[in-house]
Coordinates of C-alpha atoms in Angstrom, one line a residue:
M1 CA 13.6 12.5 52.1
L2 CA 12.3 12.3 55.7
R3 CA 11.5 15.6 57.4
E4 CA 10.0 16.5 60.8
Y5 CA 8.6 19.9 61.8
N6 CA 10.5 21.8 64.4
Q7 CA 8.0 23.9 66.4
H8 CA 10.8 26.1 67.9
T9 CA 12.3 27.1 64.5
N10 CA 9.1 26.7 62.5
K11 CA 11.1 24.8 59.9
W12 CA 11.2 21.2 58.5
Q13 CA 14.4 19.4 59.3
L14 CA 16.0 15.9 59.2
P15 CA 14.7 13.8 62.2
R16 CA 17.2 13.4 65.0
N17 CA 19.4 10.3 64.7
V18 CA 18.1 9.8 61.2
V19 CA 21.3 7.9 60.3
D20 CA 20.6 5.4 63.0
F21 CA 16.9 4.8 62.1
P22 CA 16.0 1.2 62.6
L23 CA 14.9 -0.6 59.4
S24 CA 11.4 -1.1 60.9
K25 CA 11.0 2.7 61.1
I26 CA 12.1 3.1 57.5
V27 CA 9.6 0.4 56.4
S28 CA 6.7 2.0 58.3
T29 CA 7.5 5.5 56.8
I30 CA 7.7 4.1 53.3
Q31 CA 4.4 2.2 53.7
E32 CA 2.8 5.4 55.1
I33 CA 3.7 7.4 51.9
N34 CA 3.0 4.4 49.7
P35 CA -0.3 5.8 48.2
Q36 CA 1.7 8.8 46.9
L37 CA 4.2 6.5 45.1
N38 CA 1.9 5.4 42.3
D39 CA 3.3 7.8 39.8
I40 CA 6.9 7.4 41.0
A41 CA 9.0 4.8 39.1
N42 CA 12.1 5.1 41.2
L43 CA 12.6 5.6 44.9
S44 CA 16.1 6.5 46.2
L45 CA 16.9 5.5 49.8
N46 CA 20.1 6.7 51.6
M47 CA 21.4 4.0 53.9
T48 CA 24.3 3.8 56.3
V49 CA 26.7 0.9 56.6
S50 CA 25.1 -0.1 59.9
Q51 CA 21.6 -0.2 58.2
I52 CA 22.6 -2.2 55.1
T53 CA 24.6 -4.7 57.2
D54 CA 21.8 -5.2 59.7
F55 CA 20.9 -8.9 59.9
R56 CA 17.3 -8.0 58.8
A57 CA 18.4 -6.1 55.7
E58 CA 17.5 -8.8 53.2
Y59 CA 14.0 -9.2 54.7
F60 CA 13.7 -5.4 54.7
F61 CA 14.3 -5.1 51.0
T62 CA 11.9 -8.0 50.2
L63 CA 9.3 -6.4 52.4
V64 CA 9.6 -2.9 50.8
L65 CA 9.4 -4.3 47.3
G66 CA 6.6 -6.6 48.1
T67 CA 4.3 -4.3 50.0
T68 CA 4.7 -1.0 48.1
N69 CA 4.1 0.5 44.6
I70 CA 7.8 1.0 44.1
K71 CA 9.0 -0.4 40.7
Q72 CA 12.7 0.4 41.1
L73 CA 14.5 0.9 44.4
V74 CA 17.8 2.7 44.4
I75 CA 20.0 2.3 47.5
E76 CA 22.6 5.1 48.1
L77 CA 25.7 4.4 50.2
D78 CA 28.4 7.0 51.2
A79 CA 32.0 6.2 50.3
N80 CA 33.1 8.0 53.4
D81 CA 30.9 5.7 55.5
I82 CA 32.4 2.7 53.8
K83 CA 35.9 4.0 54.5
R84 CA 35.1 4.3 58.2
A85 CA 33.7 0.8 58.4
N86 CA 35.9 -2.0 59.7
I87 CA 37.0 -5.0 57.6
F88 CA 34.2 -7.2 58.8
K89 CA 31.5 -4.6 58.0
R90 CA 33.1 -4.2 54.5
K91 CA 32.8 -7.9 53.9
E92 CA 29.2 -7.8 55.0
I93 CA 28.5 -5.0 52.5
L94 CA 29.9 -7.2 49.7
H95 CA 27.7 -10.1 50.9
I96 CA 24.5 -8.0 50.8
L97 CA 25.4 -6.3 47.5
R98 CA 25.7 -9.7 45.8
K99 CA 22.2 -10.6 47.0
L100 CA 20.8 -7.2 45.9
K101 CA 22.1 -7.9 42.4
Q102 CA 19.3 -10.5 42.1
L103 CA 16.5 -8.1 43.0
P104 CA 15.1 -5.0 41.2
I105 CA 17.4 -2.8 43.3
K106 CA 20.2 -0.5 42.0
V107 CA 23.1 0.7 44.2
T108 CA 24.8 4.0 44.2
I109 CA 28.0 4.9 46.0
E110 CA 28.3 8.7 46.4
N111 CA 31.0 11.1 47.5
V112 CA 33.7 9.2 45.6
D113 CA 36.9 11.2 45.6
S114 CA 40.3 11.2 43.8
S115 CA 42.3 9.3 46.4
K116 CA 43.9 6.0 45.7
K117 CA 42.6 4.7 49.1
T118 CA 39.0 5.2 47.9
Y119 CA 39.8 3.7 44.4
N120 CA 41.3 0.6 45.9
L121 CA 38.6 0.2 48.5
L122 CA 35.7 0.3 46.1
Q123 CA 37.1 -2.2 43.5
R124 CA 35.5 -5.2 45.1
Y125 CA 32.1 -3.6 45.0
L126 CA 32.1 -2.5 41.3
P127 CA 30.5 -5.6 39.8
Y128 CA 27.4 -4.9 42.0
I129 CA 27.1 -1.1 41.5
T130 CA 24.9 0.7 39.1
Y131 CA 26.0 4.3 39.7
L132 CA 29.1 6.0 41.2
K133 CA 28.6 9.7 42.2
F134 CA 31.7 11.8 42.2
N135 CA 32.4 15.0 44.1
I136 CA 34.0 17.3 41.5
H137 CA 35.8 19.3 44.2
S138 CA 38.0 16.3 44.9
F139 CA 39.3 16.5 41.3
N140 CA 40.4 20.2 41.4
K141 CA 44.2 20.1 41.0
S142 CA 46.1 22.7 43.1
A143 CA 49.4 23.1 44.9
N144 CA 47.9 21.8 48.1
H145 CA 45.8 19.0 46.6
W146 CA 47.3 16.0 44.7
I147 CA 45.0 13.9 42.6
D148 CA 45.8 10.2 42.8
I149 CA 43.1 9.0 40.4
T150 CA 41.6 11.3 37.8
L151 CA 38.0 11.3 36.6
A152 CA 39.2 10.0 33.3
Q153 CA 40.9 7.0 35.0
W154 CA 37.8 6.3 37.0
Q155 CA 35.7 6.6 33.8
R156 CA 37.9 3.9 32.0
R157 CA 37.8 1.6 35.0
I158 CA 34.0 1.6 35.7
A159 CA 33.2 1.3 32.0
I160 CA 34.3 -2.3 32.3
F161 CA 31.3 -2.9 34.7
N162 CA 28.9 -0.6 32.7
I163 CA 28.6 1.7 35.8
E164 CA 26.9 5.1 35.2
M165 CA 29.1 8.0 36.2
I166 CA 27.4 11.0 38.0
V167 CA 29.4 14.1 38.8
G168 CA 28.1 16.4 41.4
K169 CA 28.7 19.9 43.0
I170 CA 29.7 21.4 39.6
E171 CA 29.9 25.1 40.1
D172 CA 32.3 26.9 37.7
T173 CA 33.2 26.9 34.0
N174 CA 36.4 24.9 34.5
Q175 CA 34.4 22.1 36.1
V176 CA 31.9 22.2 33.3
A177 CA 34.7 22.1 30.7
L178 CA 36.1 19.0 32.4
V179 CA 32.8 17.0 32.3
N180 CA 32.2 18.2 28.8
Q181 CA 35.7 16.9 27.7
L182 CA 34.9 13.5 29.3
N183 CA 31.4 13.4 27.8
I184 CA 29.8 12.7 31.2
P185 CA 26.0 12.9 30.7
F186 CA 24.9 12.9 34.3
R187 CA 25.7 16.1 36.2
Q188 CA 24.6 18.0 39.2
G189 CA 25.5 21.4 40.6
Y190 CA 24.8 25.1 40.7
A191 CA 26.5 25.6 37.3
Y192 CA 23.2 24.2 35.9
G193 CA 20.9 26.3 38.0
H194 CA 20.0 27.0 41.7
P195 CA 17.0 25.6 43.6
E196 CA 13.9 27.7 43.2
N197 CA 11.1 28.5 45.7
L198 CA 8.0 27.4 43.9
K199 CA 5.8 29.5 46.2
N200 CA 7.3 32.6 44.5
K201 CA 6.1 31.5 41.0

């Protein structure tokens, strides 16, 4: 994760306009930290729709894989970003995902919710996806929140494409019980521990 030091707050923070970083900036940053990647098998890279549909994206991926020590690159896209994209951008996403399938690149779509809109929107991308990351809060049934597609329905659907299911933001026993019932192996959230400050150890 890229960070820059803010001299006013004395804290590390995300660089300004990080979501609009040009691909050349991402390449130079990755190449800069490349010597530290020798012992890292996988590198995850969050990308926006505008970045992955850039006309230089295919060259970008080839360059990153060919000039670094990265053995496996994982690209993460946000489902909400895809929902905001127009129909032409969505077609471009499909085009690039088909090409990435031929490279040592895995693709994750995160922030998947329980809406039928998201379910229908993502169907075309499923053959080219390795992981889907779900926000457990979207699957909390209540009087004010209707669940169109349950986690179990998602699980059955993505099993056809051998997609790994990741459930995040798990915080309470009811949510733990749900993922236990569905035998979902990949989980994230405070229910499994909070971040620790290594300086205090």
